[in-house]
Amino acid sequence: MRGKPPREVTLTVTGDGSPAAVDAAAEDKRRAIEHFIEEEEGATNRVGGLVGSVITAIAVGVSLFHIYAAYDIVPAYILRPVHVACVLFLVFLLFPMTPRMRDRIRWWDWAMALASLAVIVYILMQGEYFGDRAIAPEPMDFWIGVLLIALLLEGTRRATGFIMPAVAVVFILYALFGEHLGAPWTHRGYPPDRLVGHLYMTLEGIFGTTVDVSSSLIILFTIFGAILQVSGAGKFFIDFSFAAMGGKRNSAGRAVVLSSFLLGGPSGSGVATTVTIGTVAYPLLAKAGYEKNAAGGLLAAGGLGAIISPPVLGAAAFLIAEFLKISYFDVILMAVIPTLLYYLAIWAMVEIDASKHGGGSELMVEKGTLWRLFVGYWFHFGSLISIIAFMLLGFSPVLSVFWATMLAIGSSAIRPDTALVPRIVVAGTIAVGIGLVASGFPREEMLSLTVYSALVGTSLIGLFLPQLAPVTGRLVEALRDGTTGVLNVAATCATAGIIVGVVTLTGLAQRFADIIIGYAQGSLLLTTLFTAGIVWIVGLAVPVTASYIMCAVIAAPALIKLGVPDFAAHMFIFYYAVLSEVSPPTALSPFAAAAITGGNPYTTTLQSWKYTMPAFLVPFVFVVDPLGVGLLLNLPKGHGWIAVVEIALTTAAGIVALAFALQGWMLRRNSAIETALFWAAGLLLIFPVLIDALLGPLTGFPLTSDMPIIHIAWNVPFGLAAVAAAVAMQRLRPG
């Protein structure tokens, strides 16, 4: 998911020059960084005064409404339209028609915002059974639907750019005129009223799965992330990482990896994580010997991990749970080993960097800071892992994030510099809750109502009487950012509902699956390569969430049809949608990192490819390796947990071997044959099916078949032998 709207960025500028020149350079960098953040999150109107206060109050109200819906039942036919109404209303007020119109809200912005509310009011007035006449909508139903689709496309264009709405328009045209296309794309065709009715009067289009996830999970996790950010958790995770890694070999590189992992979990935004860490870490990376582009590549690679790091992951992870009808906790479990392997790849690369550049063991903070940080701010770790703890206790994902958010707000009051609410409010809430439960009231209901009532009351004080409790201003800021930070993702999800609706109406998914399999001639390897290419190309143009949704509904069926488990197919598409973030022209994290370091954006992107390249092959293991689902903590068919350990260790060894190959360095600079051996070892250990496809017809020897007696494929000993040979050659070679 995305982070907060564009924020102020503090920069450290090194080098000689007059104060004016330094200030100008810093201002140029700040503007460049804000540009890339806005590319990801949208350029918002710069409004203040009474209008700004009204928008803040509305955004806080939206957050409070969704928090209420987390613990009490709000029917889907009410929650989803209200969610879309709130999103569109704020999008038209906060996102200008063009960036140069950011000075104020125009009359047409107000008109479209109010029209959005009017449309949703009409839908709500029709009641629960509105969808019963979706096949034959009345004239008013039809024109209201057309207006909603037009408003949604314009709102999404403002929030995310023109590509996603353009894709949605193509799908609409396909539904209307697909009967005129040739096989295998043709379908029977649908008249406009039938299409519009399906898209907005049922729960299979705009108000379908994607908006369901956006209204019930994504916004709650965004609010949770905003609470952690405003309470200082992000700063603590960075300070803790640098304190923990200072004084060790390659301390700067290691600190970037650790801080990316800790900050990425609650952030879920690649660009935000890159910028937040980069402004602090770059001077230290430069001191450790990193040139500008290499430093930017490392920062971008670390930031990208935010989208795949538990417990929050990216917005697409919530959609995986909904598409597969599984618990979000299951998605988190599936992400554990791939996330660790991703950061193992970056860690291996920075360790090799240390060997190449001489590293650096300087203390980045004074001694004793680590313990003082932990003692003073330990509760931030509790907030980070609380979601997992609540899920393990049996709470649903929605209730887990509700209670984790309440816990984060309450624990923030432990320190004055992190407090979002006064301590007396926390103490009073606990006392009232205990008293009500002791009086015989239903425990869960009364606790939920008590903490929610305290949250609403404190928010109202922060909005209208902040002088009574100044710290409540932070709570208002967090609740505001929780809503505004989800607008672009929520708009994307709503527009993606158009695509999903067309696919379900026309049966396009199965046709597309047949087309892919036909081009691949039934080969799972080629189908997987084609699918990766499709996801990568789509990801060049649209954000991760949109890329995943589109490819999940049109490309995943091809893999599933060839026998790939549905969860493995969806995780494969999710990871390739994420990895497309480091590819131009939407390589926002590398471009933002280049703005910080002063490097070349495209060279920095190539450097980020180098750091993430080992991870590009890991998703193939899910799909083409019989043991690959073990990386997703699912037992391979006919195997036990030993197979999971085996595939994890084998993949980890392959990642390290590829790191040696990509860096051209192990203990010293590799010779050409040593690099070739490391490449061979990495591919044999991670992607043996590719080697089999290339060499199998020539050798007639299947590398992926099991050895006699022991159930280990031949590729494993061959790969380890290649690593051993390369290491031996390097050790025996004269310096």
mmCIF file of N, CA and C in Angstrom, residues 79-173:
data_model
loop_
_atom_site.group_PDB
_atom_site.id
_atom_site.type_symbol
_atom_site.label_atom_id
_atom_site.label_comp_id
_atom_site.label_asym_id
_atom_site.label_seq_id
_atom_site.Cartn_x
_atom_site.Cartn_y
_atom_site.Cartn_z
ATOM 1 N N LEU A 79 -21.390 -0.610 3.197
ATOM 2 C CA LEU A 79 -19.978 -0.286 3.412
ATOM 3 C C LEU A 79 -19.250 0.029 2.112
ATOM 4 N N ARG A 80 -19.431 -0.798 1.112
ATOM 5 C CA ARG A 80 -18.654 -0.615 -0.120
ATOM 6 C C ARG A 80 -19.034 0.672 -0.864
ATOM 7 N N PRO A 81 -20.328 0.947 -1.087
ATOM 8 C CA PRO A 81 -20.654 2.231 -1.731
ATOM 9 C C PRO A 81 -20.217 3.444 -0.912
ATOM 10 N N VAL A 82 -20.387 3.400 0.420
ATOM 11 C CA VAL A 82 -19.957 4.527 1.248
ATOM 12 C C VAL A 82 -18.450 4.722 1.127
ATOM 13 N N HIS A 83 -17.701 3.625 1.101
ATOM 14 C CA HIS A 83 -16.246 3.709 0.944
ATOM 15 C C HIS A 83 -15.887 4.401 -0.370
ATOM 16 N N VAL A 84 -16.525 3.982 -1.452
ATOM 17 C CA VAL A 84 -16.245 4.596 -2.758
ATOM 18 C C VAL A 84 -16.656 6.063 -2.760
ATOM 19 N N ALA A 85 -17.776 6.382 -2.130
ATOM 20 C CA ALA A 85 -18.224 7.777 -2.065
ATOM 21 C C ALA A 85 -17.206 8.639 -1.335
ATOM 22 N N CYS A 86 -16.721 8.157 -0.182
ATOM 23 C CA CYS A 86 -15.723 8.917 0.585
ATOM 24 C C CYS A 86 -14.448 9.117 -0.219
ATOM 25 N N VAL A 87 -14.029 8.048 -0.893
ATOM 26 C CA VAL A 87 -12.790 8.126 -1.679
ATOM 27 C C VAL A 87 -12.934 9.136 -2.805
ATOM 28 N N LEU A 88 -13.998 9.028 -3.589
ATOM 29 C CA LEU A 88 -14.168 9.943 -4.723
ATOM 30 C C LEU A 88 -14.340 11.378 -4.252
ATOM 31 N N PHE A 89 -15.090 11.591 -3.189
ATOM 32 C CA PHE A 89 -15.294 12.945 -2.676
ATOM 33 C C PHE A 89 -13.950 13.592 -2.329
ATOM 34 N N LEU A 90 -13.095 12.875 -1.603
ATOM 35 C CA LEU A 90 -11.801 13.437 -1.211
ATOM 36 C C LEU A 90 -10.833 13.517 -2.382
ATOM 37 N N VAL A 91 -10.918 12.561 -3.302
ATOM 38 C CA VAL A 91 -10.037 12.614 -4.476
ATOM 39 C C VAL A 91 -10.283 13.881 -5.273
ATOM 40 N N PHE A 92 -11.542 14.229 -5.505
ATOM 41 C CA PHE A 92 -11.841 15.420 -6.304
ATOM 42 C C PHE A 92 -11.460 16.711 -5.578
ATOM 43 N N LEU A 93 -11.416 16.675 -4.239
ATOM 44 C CA LEU A 93 -11.009 17.870 -3.505
ATOM 45 C C LEU A 93 -9.498 17.952 -3.317
ATOM 46 N N LEU A 94 -8.840 16.812 -3.220
ATOM 47 C CA LEU A 94 -7.402 16.814 -2.922
ATOM 48 C C LEU A 94 -6.520 16.696 -4.159
ATOM 49 N N PHE A 95 -7.007 16.066 -5.220
ATOM 50 C CA PHE A 95 -6.202 15.872 -6.419
ATOM 51 C C PHE A 95 -6.722 16.785 -7.523
ATOM 52 N N PRO A 96 -5.915 17.725 -7.991
ATOM 53 C CA PRO A 96 -6.383 18.678 -8.999
ATOM 54 C C PRO A 96 -6.542 18.026 -10.367
ATOM 55 N N MET A 97 -7.254 18.694 -11.239
ATOM 56 C CA MET A 97 -7.430 18.184 -12.593
ATOM 57 C C MET A 97 -6.097 18.100 -13.310
ATOM 58 N N THR A 98 -5.239 19.087 -13.097
ATOM 59 C CA THR A 98 -3.856 19.063 -13.590
ATOM 60 C C THR A 98 -2.954 19.597 -12.477
ATOM 61 N N PRO A 99 -1.691 19.198 -12.442
ATOM 62 C CA PRO A 99 -0.804 19.653 -11.364
ATOM 63 C C PRO A 99 -0.705 21.163 -11.242
ATOM 64 N N ARG A 100 -0.859 21.904 -12.351
ATOM 65 C CA ARG A 100 -0.712 23.361 -12.262
ATOM 66 C C ARG A 100 -1.942 24.023 -11.633
ATOM 67 N N MET A 101 -2.974 23.243 -11.352
ATOM 68 C CA MET A 101 -4.170 23.785 -10.704
ATOM 69 C C MET A 101 -4.194 23.492 -9.211
ATOM 70 N N ARG A 102 -3.013 23.347 -8.607
ATOM 71 C CA ARG A 102 -2.938 22.943 -7.208
ATOM 72 C C ARG A 102 -3.116 24.106 -6.238
ATOM 73 N N ASP A 103 -3.289 25.293 -6.735
ATOM 74 C CA ASP A 103 -3.342 26.452 -5.842
ATOM 75 C C ASP A 103 -4.651 26.536 -5.066
ATOM 76 N N ARG A 104 -5.731 26.002 -5.649
ATOM 77 C CA ARG A 104 -7.020 26.055 -4.945
ATOM 78 C C ARG A 104 -7.971 25.035 -5.560
ATOM 79 N N ILE A 105 -9.076 24.800 -4.857
ATOM 80 C CA ILE A 105 -10.093 23.873 -5.356
ATOM 81 C C ILE A 105 -11.048 24.653 -6.256
ATOM 82 N N ARG A 106 -11.210 24.182 -7.498
ATOM 83 C CA ARG A 106 -12.097 24.852 -8.453
ATOM 84 C C ARG A 106 -13.558 24.420 -8.255
ATOM 85 N N TRP A 107 -14.438 25.162 -8.919
ATOM 86 C CA TRP A 107 -15.861 24.877 -8.774
ATOM 87 C C TRP A 107 -16.211 23.508 -9.328
ATOM 88 N N TRP A 108 -15.505 23.116 -10.424
ATOM 89 C CA TRP A 108 -15.829 21.815 -11.007
ATOM 90 C C TRP A 108 -15.360 20.665 -10.102
ATOM 91 N N ASP A 109 -14.335 20.929 -9.283
ATOM 92 C CA ASP A 109 -13.920 19.914 -8.321
ATOM 93 C C ASP A 109 -15.036 19.680 -7.292
ATOM 94 N N TRP A 110 -15.599 20.786 -6.798
ATOM 95 C CA TRP A 110 -16.712 20.657 -5.865
ATOM 96 C C TRP A 110 -17.906 19.979 -6.531
ATOM 97 N N ALA A 111 -18.173 20.309 -7.789
ATOM 98 C CA ALA A 111 -19.319 19.724 -8.496
ATOM 99 C C ALA A 111 -19.153 18.208 -8.621
ATOM 100 N N MET A 112 -17.957 17.760 -9.003
ATOM 101 C CA MET A 112 -17.744 16.319 -9.156
ATOM 102 C C MET A 112 -17.740 15.609 -7.801
ATOM 103 N N ALA A 113 -17.211 16.284 -6.770
ATOM 104 C CA ALA A 113 -17.224 15.685 -5.438
ATOM 105 C C ALA A 113 -18.663 15.485 -4.957
ATOM 106 N N LEU A 114 -19.504 16.514 -5.139
ATOM 107 C CA LEU A 114 -20.903 16.410 -4.711
ATOM 108 C C LEU A 114 -21.676 15.418 -5.579
ATOM 109 N N ALA A 115 -21.350 15.359 -6.860
ATOM 110 C CA ALA A 115 -22.003 14.387 -7.744
ATOM 111 C C ALA A 115 -21.682 12.962 -7.300
ATOM 112 N N SER A 116 -20.455 12.749 -6.829
ATOM 113 C CA SER A 116 -20.078 11.420 -6.331
ATOM 114 C C SER A 116 -20.948 11.027 -5.151
ATOM 115 N N LEU A 117 -21.163 11.972 -4.247
ATOM 116 C CA LEU A 117 -22.031 11.686 -3.100
ATOM 117 C C LEU A 117 -23.462 11.416 -3.554
ATOM 118 N N ALA A 118 -23.943 12.195 -4.513
ATOM 119 C CA ALA A 118 -25.320 12.031 -4.978
ATOM 120 C C ALA A 118 -25.530 10.652 -5.598
ATOM 121 N N VAL A 119 -24.561 10.201 -6.359
ATOM 122 C CA VAL A 119 -24.666 8.881 -6.997
ATOM 123 C C VAL A 119 -24.771 7.782 -5.941
ATOM 124 N N ILE A 120 -23.914 7.869 -4.932
ATOM 125 C CA ILE A 120 -23.914 6.829 -3.904
ATOM 126 C C ILE A 120 -25.189 6.905 -3.056
ATOM 127 N N VAL A 121 -25.679 8.105 -2.799
ATOM 128 C CA VAL A 121 -26.947 8.242 -2.072
ATOM 129 C C VAL A 121 -28.070 7.552 -2.848
ATOM 130 N N TYR A 122 -28.079 7.710 -4.166
ATOM 131 C CA TYR A 122 -29.084 7.040 -5.003
ATOM 132 C C TYR A 122 -28.982 5.526 -4.850
ATOM 133 N N ILE A 123 -27.743 5.012 -4.867
ATOM 134 C CA ILE A 123 -27.543 3.561 -4.737
ATOM 135 C C ILE A 123 -28.042 3.066 -3.386
ATOM 136 N N LEU A 124 -27.703 3.799 -2.330
ATOM 137 C CA LEU A 124 -28.109 3.382 -0.988
ATOM 138 C C LEU A 124 -29.627 3.430 -0.827
ATOM 139 N N MET A 125 -30.277 4.391 -1.485
ATOM 140 C CA MET A 125 -31.734 4.513 -1.386
ATOM 141 C C MET A 125 -32.456 3.329 -2.018
ATOM 142 N N GLN A 126 -31.786 2.614 -2.919
ATOM 143 C CA GLN A 126 -32.428 1.483 -3.587
ATOM 144 C C GLN A 126 -32.501 0.249 -2.699
ATOM 145 N N GLY A 127 -31.682 0.236 -1.638
ATOM 146 C CA GLY A 127 -31.764 -0.866 -0.689
ATOM 147 C C GLY A 127 -30.924 -2.064 -1.060
ATOM 148 N N GLU A 128 -31.106 -3.114 -0.271
ATOM 149 C CA GLU A 128 -30.271 -4.310 -0.375
ATOM 150 C C GLU A 128 -30.483 -5.066 -1.681
ATOM 151 N N TYR A 129 -31.661 -4.956 -2.268
ATOM 152 C CA TYR A 129 -31.999 -5.777 -3.431
ATOM 153 C C TYR A 129 -31.871 -5.003 -4.745
ATOM 154 N N PHE A 130 -31.046 -3.982 -4.746
ATOM 155 C CA PHE A 130 -30.831 -3.167 -5.948
ATOM 156 C C PHE A 130 -30.338 -4.037 -7.097
ATOM 157 N N GLY A 131 -29.487 -5.026 -6.773
ATOM 158 C CA GLY A 131 -28.899 -5.860 -7.827
ATOM 159 C C GLY A 131 -29.882 -6.789 -8.501
ATOM 160 N N ASP A 132 -31.076 -6.928 -7.964
ATOM 161 C CA ASP A 132 -32.044 -7.842 -8.570
ATOM 162 C C ASP A 132 -32.460 -7.396 -9.963
ATOM 163 N N ARG A 133 -32.367 -6.098 -10.251
ATOM 164 C CA ARG A 133 -32.747 -5.630 -11.587
ATOM 165 C C ARG A 133 -31.524 -5.261 -12.430
ATOM 166 N N ALA A 134 -30.350 -5.848 -12.090
ATOM 167 C CA ALA A 134 -29.118 -5.526 -12.821
ATOM 168 C C ALA A 134 -29.180 -5.984 -14.268
ATOM 169 N N ILE A 135 -29.907 -7.085 -14.537
ATOM 170 C CA ILE A 135 -29.976 -7.589 -15.918
ATOM 171 C C ILE A 135 -30.802 -6.652 -16.798
ATOM 172 N N ALA A 136 -31.802 -6.020 -16.220
ATOM 173 C CA ALA A 136 -32.657 -5.090 -16.981
ATOM 174 C C ALA A 136 -32.841 -3.810 -16.172
ATOM 175 N N PRO A 137 -31.812 -2.981 -16.076
ATOM 176 C CA PRO A 137 -31.907 -1.764 -15.261
ATOM 177 C C PRO A 137 -32.887 -0.759 -15.858
ATOM 178 N N GLU A 138 -33.487 0.032 -14.969
ATOM 179 C CA GLU A 138 -34.362 1.105 -15.406
ATOM 180 C C GLU A 138 -33.523 2.239 -16.005
ATOM 181 N N PRO A 139 -34.148 3.133 -16.782
ATOM 182 C CA PRO A 139 -33.379 4.227 -17.400
ATOM 183 C C PRO A 139 -32.580 5.044 -16.389
ATOM 184 N N MET A 140 -33.185 5.378 -15.245
ATOM 185 C CA MET A 140 -32.461 6.147 -14.238
ATOM 186 C C MET A 140 -31.271 5.347 -13.693
ATOM 187 N N ASP A 141 -31.470 4.052 -13.485
ATOM 188 C CA ASP A 141 -30.369 3.201 -13.039
ATOM 189 C C ASP A 141 -29.204 3.274 -14.027
ATOM 190 N N PHE A 142 -29.543 3.198 -15.302
ATOM 191 C CA PHE A 142 -28.503 3.195 -16.333
ATOM 192 C C PHE A 142 -27.703 4.495 -16.316
ATOM 193 N N TRP A 143 -28.382 5.632 -16.311
ATOM 194 C CA TRP A 143 -27.666 6.911 -16.396
ATOM 195 C C TRP A 143 -26.889 7.212 -15.114
ATOM 196 N N ILE A 144 -27.401 6.781 -13.967
ATOM 197 C CA ILE A 144 -26.636 6.928 -12.727
ATOM 198 C C ILE A 144 -25.364 6.078 -12.802
ATOM 199 N N GLY A 145 -25.493 4.878 -13.364
ATOM 200 C CA GLY A 145 -24.322 4.015 -13.520
ATOM 201 C C GLY A 145 -23.286 4.611 -14.456
ATOM 202 N N VAL A 146 -23.750 5.191 -15.554
ATOM 203 C CA VAL A 146 -22.821 5.843 -16.487
ATOM 204 C C VAL A 146 -22.091 6.984 -15.792
ATOM 205 N N LEU A 147 -22.830 7.775 -15.009
ATOM 206 C CA LEU A 147 -22.208 8.889 -14.292
ATOM 207 C C LEU A 147 -21.177 8.371 -13.289
ATOM 208 N N LEU A 148 -21.503 7.301 -12.558
ATOM 209 C CA LEU A 148 -20.553 6.744 -11.592
ATOM 210 C C LEU A 148 -19.281 6.275 -12.288
ATOM 211 N N ILE A 149 -19.418 5.565 -13.400
ATOM 212 C CA ILE A 149 -18.236 5.077 -14.119
ATOM 213 C C ILE A 149 -17.390 6.246 -14.602
ATOM 214 N N ALA A 150 -18.027 7.297 -15.130
ATOM 215 C CA ALA A 150 -17.284 8.471 -15.602
ATOM 216 C C ALA A 150 -16.553 9.146 -14.451
ATOM 217 N N LEU A 151 -17.232 9.328 -13.329
ATOM 218 C CA LEU A 151 -16.590 9.948 -12.165
ATOM 219 C C LEU A 151 -15.431 9.085 -11.650
ATOM 220 N N LEU A 152 -15.629 7.794 -11.642
ATOM 221 C CA LEU A 152 -14.587 6.894 -11.155
ATOM 222 C C LEU A 152 -13.354 6.941 -12.055
ATOM 223 N N LEU A 153 -13.560 6.950 -13.354
ATOM 224 C CA LEU A 153 -12.430 7.016 -14.280
ATOM 225 C C LEU A 153 -11.673 8.334 -14.129
ATOM 226 N N GLU A 154 -12.394 9.435 -13.971
ATOM 227 C CA GLU A 154 -11.738 10.730 -13.795
ATOM 228 C C GLU A 154 -11.026 10.803 -12.449
ATOM 229 N N GLY A 155 -11.658 10.301 -11.393
ATOM 230 C CA GLY A 155 -11.004 10.308 -10.093
ATOM 231 C C GLY A 155 -9.738 9.471 -10.079
ATOM 232 N N THR A 156 -9.781 8.312 -10.717
ATOM 233 C CA THR A 156 -8.589 7.460 -10.786
ATOM 234 C C THR A 156 -7.502 8.109 -11.625
ATOM 235 N N ARG A 157 -7.900 8.792 -12.693
ATOM 236 C CA ARG A 157 -6.902 9.508 -13.503
ATOM 237 C C ARG A 157 -6.185 10.551 -12.671
ATOM 238 N N ARG A 158 -6.924 11.274 -11.860
ATOM 239 C CA ARG A 158 -6.304 12.304 -11.026
ATOM 240 C C ARG A 158 -5.362 11.687 -9.994
ATOM 241 N N ALA A 159 -5.770 10.567 -9.412
ATOM 242 C CA ALA A 159 -5.009 9.997 -8.301
ATOM 243 C C ALA A 159 -3.827 9.151 -8.753
ATOM 244 N N THR A 160 -3.953 8.487 -9.914
ATOM 245 C CA THR A 160 -2.906 7.535 -10.313
ATOM 246 C C THR A 160 -2.351 7.762 -11.706
ATOM 247 N N GLY A 161 -2.944 8.651 -12.477
ATOM 248 C CA GLY A 161 -2.488 8.829 -13.854
ATOM 249 C C GLY A 161 -3.501 8.254 -14.831
ATOM 250 N N PHE A 162 -3.222 8.407 -16.114
ATOM 251 C CA PHE A 162 -4.220 8.081 -17.139
ATOM 252 C C PHE A 162 -4.217 6.616 -17.546
ATOM 253 N N ILE A 163 -3.171 5.867 -17.204
ATOM 254 C CA ILE A 163 -3.044 4.515 -17.756
ATOM 255 C C ILE A 163 -4.123 3.581 -17.230
ATOM 256 N N MET A 164 -4.339 3.566 -15.929
ATOM 257 C CA MET A 164 -5.345 2.662 -15.368
ATOM 258 C C MET A 164 -6.742 2.954 -15.919
ATOM 259 N N PRO A 165 -7.194 4.205 -15.958
ATOM 260 C CA PRO A 165 -8.502 4.463 -16.571
ATOM 261 C C PRO A 165 -8.544 4.065 -18.046
ATOM 262 N N ALA A 166 -7.421 4.287 -18.761
ATOM 263 C CA ALA A 166 -7.394 3.920 -20.176
ATOM 264 C C ALA A 166 -7.558 2.410 -20.356
ATOM 265 N N VAL A 167 -6.912 1.640 -19.504
ATOM 266 C CA VAL A 167 -7.060 0.183 -19.567
ATOM 267 C C VAL A 167 -8.507 -0.209 -19.282
ATOM 268 N N ALA A 168 -9.114 0.438 -18.289
ATOM 269 C CA ALA A 168 -10.510 0.140 -17.961
ATOM 270 C C ALA A 168 -11.428 0.450 -19.145
ATOM 271 N N VAL A 169 -11.166 1.555 -19.848
ATOM 272 C CA VAL A 169 -11.963 1.912 -21.023
ATOM 273 C C VAL A 169 -11.825 0.843 -22.103
ATOM 274 N N VAL A 170 -10.616 0.330 -22.299
ATOM 275 C CA VAL A 170 -10.398 -0.737 -23.287
ATOM 276 C C VAL A 170 -11.241 -1.959 -22.937
ATOM 277 N N PHE A 171 -11.282 -2.320 -21.662
ATOM 278 C CA PHE A 171 -12.090 -3.467 -21.256
ATOM 279 C C PHE A 171 -13.574 -3.197 -21.472
ATOM 280 N N ILE A 172 -14.016 -1.964 -21.201
ATOM 281 C CA ILE A 172 -15.419 -1.622 -21.458
ATOM 282 C C ILE A 172 -15.741 -1.769 -22.945
ATOM 283 N N LEU A 173 -14.853 -1.268 -23.793
ATOM 284 C CA LEU A 173 -15.061 -1.385 -25.242
ATOM 285 C C LEU A 173 -15.065 -2.848 -25.668
#
